[in-house]
Short mmCIF file of C-alpha atoms in Angstrom, two decimals:
data_model
loop_
_atom_site.label_atom_id
_atom_site.label_comp_id
_atom_site.label_asym_id
_atom_site.label_seq_id
_atom_site.Cartn_x
_atom_site.Cartn_y
_atom_site.Cartn_z
CA UNK F 1095 -41.93 25.53 9.34
CA UNK F 1096 -43.34 27.48 12.28
CA UNK F 1097 -45.59 26.12 15.01
CA UNK F 1098 -48.83 27.42 16.47
CA UNK F 1099 -50.44 27.31 19.90
CA UNK F 1100 -53.91 28.55 20.80
CA UNK F 1101 -56.34 28.36 23.69
CA UNK F 1102 -60.05 29.00 24.15
CA UNK F 1103 -61.61 28.74 27.63
CA UNK F 1104 -64.91 29.50 29.31
CA UNK F 1105 -63.16 31.02 32.34
CA UNK F 1106 -59.99 33.13 32.54
CA UNK F 1107 -57.23 30.52 32.44
CA UNK F 1108 -53.44 30.63 32.31
CA UNK F 1109 -51.53 28.79 29.61
CA UNK F 1110 -48.34 28.28 31.62
CA UNK F 1111 -48.37 24.48 31.36
CA UNK F 1112 -48.86 24.28 27.59
CA UNK F 1113 -46.52 27.17 26.91
CA UNK F 1114 -43.80 25.56 29.05
CA UNK F 1115 -43.70 22.67 26.59
CA UNK F 1116 -44.25 24.81 23.50
CA UNK F 1117 -41.31 27.16 24.16
CA UNK F 1118 -38.86 24.21 24.12
CA UNK F 1119 -39.67 23.70 20.45
CA UNK F 1120 -38.23 27.14 19.76
CA UNK F 1121 -34.59 26.06 19.57
CA UNK F 1122 -34.62 23.20 22.07
CA UNK F 1123 -36.59 20.14 20.98
CA UNK F 1124 -37.43 21.87 17.67
CA UNK F 1125 -35.65 24.05 15.06
CA UNK F 1126 -37.86 27.13 15.35
CA UNK F 1127 -35.18 29.60 16.49
CA UNK F 1128 -36.25 32.72 14.60
CA UNK F 1129 -38.53 34.41 17.12
CA UNK F 1130 -41.70 33.83 19.06
CA UNK F 1131 -44.71 35.68 20.37
CA UNK F 1132 -47.84 35.28 22.44
CA UNK F 1133 -51.04 37.32 22.73
CA UNK F 1134 -53.66 37.40 25.48
CA UNK F 1135 -57.22 38.71 25.52
CA UNK F 1136 -58.16 39.74 29.05
CA UNK F 1137 -61.40 41.34 30.28
CA UNK F 1138 -61.96 43.23 27.05
CA UNK F 1139 -58.30 44.19 26.73
CA UNK F 1140 -55.38 42.85 24.73
CA UNK F 1141 -51.65 42.49 25.27
CA UNK F 1142 -48.87 40.64 23.55
CA UNK F 1143 -45.20 39.80 23.96
CA UNK F 1144 -42.91 39.25 20.96
CA UNK F 1145 -39.21 38.46 20.77
CA UNK F 1146 -37.06 37.80 17.64
CA UNK F 1147 -34.81 35.45 19.64
CA UNK F 1148 -35.31 31.71 20.32
CA UNK F 1149 -38.02 31.08 22.90
CA UNK F 1150 -36.00 28.37 24.65
CA UNK F 1151 -33.40 31.01 25.65
CA UNK F 1152 -35.74 33.98 26.08
CA UNK F 1153 -36.07 35.68 29.48
CA UNK F 1154 -39.44 36.99 28.28
CA UNK F 1155 -40.62 33.43 27.59
CA UNK F 1156 -39.55 32.40 31.08
CA UNK F 1157 -41.54 35.34 32.44
CA UNK F 1158 -44.67 34.03 30.66
CA UNK F 1159 -44.14 30.60 32.25
CA UNK F 1160 -43.83 32.12 35.72
CA UNK F 1161 -46.53 34.78 35.32
CA UNK F 1162 -49.99 33.12 35.21
CA UNK F 1163 -51.83 35.60 32.99
CA UNK F 1164 -55.51 34.64 33.03
CA UNK F 1165 -57.15 34.80 29.62
CA UNK F 1166 -60.09 33.37 27.68
CA UNK F 1167 -58.26 33.41 24.34
CA UNK F 1168 -54.53 32.99 23.68
CA UNK F 1169 -52.56 32.84 20.42
CA UNK F 1170 -48.86 31.95 20.32
CA UNK F 1171 -46.30 31.27 17.57
CA UNK F 1172 -42.69 30.12 17.24
CA UNK F 1173 -40.95 30.95 13.99
CA UNK F 1174 -38.66 29.20 11.56
CA UNK F 1175 -38.04 31.93 8.99
CA UNK F 1176 -38.74 31.27 5.32
CA UNK F 1177 -39.73 34.68 3.96
CA UNK F 1178 -38.44 37.87 5.60
CA UNK F 1179 -35.49 38.41 7.91
CA UNK F 1180 -35.29 37.55 11.58
CA UNK F 1181 -36.45 40.75 13.26
CA UNK F 1182 -39.21 42.03 15.50
CA UNK F 1183 -41.33 43.37 12.63
CA UNK F 1184 -41.56 39.85 11.19
CA UNK F 1185 -42.38 38.16 14.48
CA UNK F 1186 -45.89 36.74 14.97
CA UNK F 1187 -48.57 37.20 16.14
CA UNK F 1188 -49.68 40.23 14.13
CA UNK F 1189 -52.49 42.54 15.20
CA UNK F 1190 -54.88 44.85 13.35
CA UNK F 1191 -58.01 46.75 14.42
CA UNK F 1192 -61.39 46.03 12.89
CA UNK F 1193 -64.81 47.20 14.17
CA UNK F 1194 -63.18 48.62 17.29
CA UNK F 1195 -61.52 45.32 18.28
CA UNK F 1196 -57.93 44.10 18.09
CA UNK F 1197 -57.74 41.09 15.78
CA UNK F 1198 -54.77 38.80 16.36
CA UNK F 1199 -53.32 36.35 13.82
CA UNK F 1200 -50.53 33.81 13.47
CA UNK F 1201 -49.65 31.66 10.45
CA UNK F 1202 -47.70 28.47 9.90
CA UNK F 1203 -46.66 27.65 6.33
CA UNK F 1204 -45.33 29.19 3.17
CA UNK F 1205 -47.25 30.75 0.28
CA UNK F 1206 -46.38 31.25 -3.38
CA UNK F 1207 -47.42 34.27 -5.46
CA UNK F 1208 -48.46 36.03 -2.27
CA UNK F 1209 -47.28 39.38 -3.63
CA UNK F 1210 -50.18 39.26 -6.10
CA UNK F 1211 -52.73 39.51 -3.29
CA UNK F 1212 -54.08 43.05 -3.68
CA UNK F 1213 -54.17 44.98 -0.42
CA UNK F 1214 -56.88 47.40 0.67
CA UNK F 1215 -57.29 48.91 4.13
CA UNK F 1216 -54.28 47.20 5.71
CA UNK F 1217 -50.56 47.43 4.97
CA UNK F 1218 -47.79 45.12 6.25
CA UNK F 1219 -45.16 46.49 8.62
CA UNK F 1220 -42.70 43.65 8.00
CA UNK F 1221 -41.72 41.66 4.92
CA UNK F 1222 -43.28 38.21 5.41
CA UNK F 1223 -45.77 36.36 3.25
CA UNK F 1224 -47.68 35.69 6.49
CA UNK F 1225 -48.34 39.33 7.31
CA UNK F 1226 -49.14 40.19 3.69
CA UNK F 1227 -51.72 37.39 3.63
CA UNK F 1228 -53.12 38.67 6.93
CA UNK F 1229 -53.52 42.21 5.62
CA UNK F 1230 -55.25 40.84 2.52
CA UNK F 1231 -57.53 38.64 4.62
CA UNK F 1232 -58.53 41.47 6.93
CA UNK F 1233 -59.03 43.84 4.00
CA UNK F 1234 -61.33 41.36 2.28
CA UNK F 1235 -63.38 40.85 5.43
CA UNK F 1236 -63.72 44.58 5.93
CA UNK F 1237 -64.64 45.10 2.29
CA UNK F 1238 -67.35 42.43 2.53
CA UNK F 1239 -68.57 43.63 5.93
CA UNK F 1240 -68.04 47.39 6.47
CA UNK F 1241 -69.84 46.89 9.79
CA UNK F 1242 -70.13 43.74 11.89
CA UNK F 1243 -72.73 41.38 10.37
CA UNK F 1244 -75.85 40.78 12.43
CA UNK F 1245 -75.44 37.03 11.99
CA UNK F 1246 -71.89 35.83 12.72
CA UNK F 1247 -72.35 32.74 10.54
CA UNK F 1248 -72.06 34.80 7.36
CA UNK F 1249 -68.70 36.09 8.56
CA UNK F 1250 -67.55 32.56 9.37
CA UNK F 1251 -68.55 31.31 5.91
CA UNK F 1252 -66.70 34.18 4.22
CA UNK F 1253 -63.63 33.59 6.38
CA UNK F 1254 -63.58 29.93 5.33
CA UNK F 1255 -63.76 30.93 1.66
CA UNK F 1256 -60.83 33.33 2.08
CA UNK F 1257 -58.76 30.74 3.95
CA UNK F 1258 -59.37 28.28 1.13
CA UNK F 1259 -58.10 30.87 -1.36
CA UNK F 1260 -54.91 31.21 0.68
CA UNK F 1261 -54.56 27.43 1.00
CA UNK F 1262 -54.54 27.27 -2.79
CA UNK F 1263 -51.29 29.30 -2.68
CA UNK F 1264 -49.44 26.85 -0.45
CA UNK F 1265 -49.45 25.87 3.22
CA UNK F 1266 -51.81 27.99 5.30
CA UNK F 1267 -52.40 26.88 8.88
CA UNK F 1268 -53.83 29.79 10.85
CA UNK F 1269 -55.04 31.05 14.22
CA UNK F 1270 -57.18 34.20 14.29
CA UNK F 1271 -59.20 35.89 17.03
CA UNK F 1272 -61.16 39.03 17.82
CA UNK F 1273 -61.09 38.24 21.54
CA UNK F 1274 -64.54 36.64 21.45
CA UNK F 1275 -64.12 33.82 18.94
CA UNK F 1276 -60.99 31.85 18.11
CA UNK F 1277 -60.74 30.65 14.50
CA UNK F 1278 -58.45 27.76 13.61
CA UNK F 1279 -57.85 26.80 9.98
CA UNK F 1280 -55.90 23.71 8.92
CA UNK F 1281 -54.08 23.22 5.64
CA UNK F 1282 -51.71 20.45 6.75
CA UNK F 1283 -51.48 20.10 10.53
CA UNK F 1284 -53.37 21.27 13.58
CA UNK F 1285 -54.51 19.22 16.57
CA UNK F 1286 -56.76 20.06 19.50
CA UNK F 1287 -57.85 18.77 22.87
CA UNK F 1288 -60.71 19.88 25.13
CA UNK F 1289 -60.22 19.41 28.87
CA UNK F 1290 -63.32 19.31 31.07
CA UNK F 1291 -64.56 17.39 34.10
CA UNK F 1292 -63.50 14.87 35.15
CA UNK F 1293 -59.99 16.32 34.89
CA UNK F 1294 -56.86 14.19 35.08
CA UNK F 1295 -53.09 14.27 34.71
CA UNK F 1296 -51.28 15.60 31.65
CA UNK F 1297 -47.61 15.04 30.82
CA UNK F 1298 -45.69 17.29 28.44
CA UNK F 1299 -43.84 15.74 25.52
CA UNK F 1300 -41.12 18.42 25.32
CA UNK F 1301 -40.37 19.00 29.00
CA UNK F 1302 -40.41 17.01 32.21
CA UNK F 1303 -43.61 18.40 33.63
CA UNK F 1304 -46.86 16.84 34.79
CA UNK F 1305 -49.96 18.59 36.07
CA UNK F 1306 -53.13 17.29 37.66
CA UNK F 1307 -55.77 19.64 36.27
CA UNK F 1308 -58.26 18.50 38.91
CA UNK F 1309 -56.22 20.50 41.43
CA UNK F 1310 -56.47 23.73 39.41
CA UNK F 1311 -60.01 23.70 38.00
CA UNK F 1312 -63.67 23.59 38.92
CA UNK F 1313 -66.18 21.08 37.53
CA UNK F 1314 -67.60 23.77 35.24
CA UNK F 1315 -64.30 24.69 33.53
CA UNK F 1316 -63.82 23.97 29.82
CA UNK F 1317 -60.42 24.64 28.28
CA UNK F 1318 -59.42 23.75 24.72
CA UNK F 1319 -55.84 23.86 23.44
CA UNK F 1320 -54.88 23.86 19.77
CA UNK F 1321 -51.34 23.17 18.55
CA UNK F 1322 -49.46 22.24 15.41
CA UNK F 1323 -48.41 19.01 17.12
CA UNK F 1324 -49.84 17.55 20.35
CA UNK F 1325 -48.09 18.93 23.42
CA UNK F 1326 -48.77 15.97 25.72
CA UNK F 1327 -48.19 12.27 25.17
CA UNK F 1328 -50.81 10.80 27.52
CA UNK F 1329 -53.94 12.51 26.16
CA UNK F 1330 -56.10 11.87 23.10
CA UNK F 1331 -55.65 14.85 20.76
CA UNK F 1332 -57.85 15.20 17.69
CA UNK F 1333 -56.32 16.21 14.38
CA UNK F 1334 -58.06 18.64 12.06
CA UNK F 1335 -58.45 17.78 8.38
CA UNK F 1336 -57.07 19.87 5.49
CA UNK F 1337 -59.43 22.70 4.58
CA UNK F 1338 -61.26 22.62 7.91
CA UNK F 1339 -62.16 25.79 9.81
CA UNK F 1340 -63.22 25.50 13.45
CA UNK F 1341 -64.90 28.36 15.30
CA UNK F 1342 -64.30 28.28 19.07
CA UNK F 1343 -65.91 30.18 21.91
CA UNK F 1344 -65.60 29.55 25.64
CA UNK F 1345 -63.62 26.38 24.99
CA UNK F 1346 -66.20 24.73 22.75
CA UNK F 1347 -66.60 24.38 18.99
CA UNK F 1348 -69.41 26.62 17.72
CA UNK F 1349 -69.14 25.77 14.02
CA UNK F 1350 -67.16 23.59 11.62
CA UNK F 1351 -66.59 24.31 7.93
CA UNK F 1352 -65.03 21.81 5.57
CA UNK F 1353 -64.12 22.02 1.86
#
């Protein structure tokens, strides 16, 4: 299956260290050779990079490692194709507009009977179960909330209900963001770690790289990283439980929903 990587931080932060380990799983230390992508929210704007080739061999991936893009929210994905051919249109993350914001999404897993999900406002560009499920999810949110709800908690509760419906169709691990909040939903595997003062050393599991975060942060920084599997071997990652939705903002968990 595919793998996911996300970040939520209270200050603009680069993801070069985590991504340096993550990209090796795309055809190096892992079998996910069927494309990769990464999206950044920066100062109210959005940009992404996608490539249908293995990340371990991708010049674009090397650019991301060497180019410290500062962002508060990041979503990345490496693909092992199950449904849909290996091509750019099927490469995550996917993006759609809602309420004047770009919403970004990436999915790990495989769904059955996904063609039966009736679509509304949004139509897939590619041919994956992942993008079809995304279009259905966004359409249902927009149908329930034609305008942004005054209380975000009602949106979070509805999102958890919809994710549970998709989990009933198979494996549905997901990252989703509107640039303000990062939503992480676990069906089988997702782990997270929050780094804050006092900062220490971290050692990647998939590459020979160590960083002392104390040299690159301030005492007020809070940075949380979410991944399918832990990216470092000397830190205490926490695993999410099946059916759990976490809502992140500025590196901290704002809400937790469980089945």
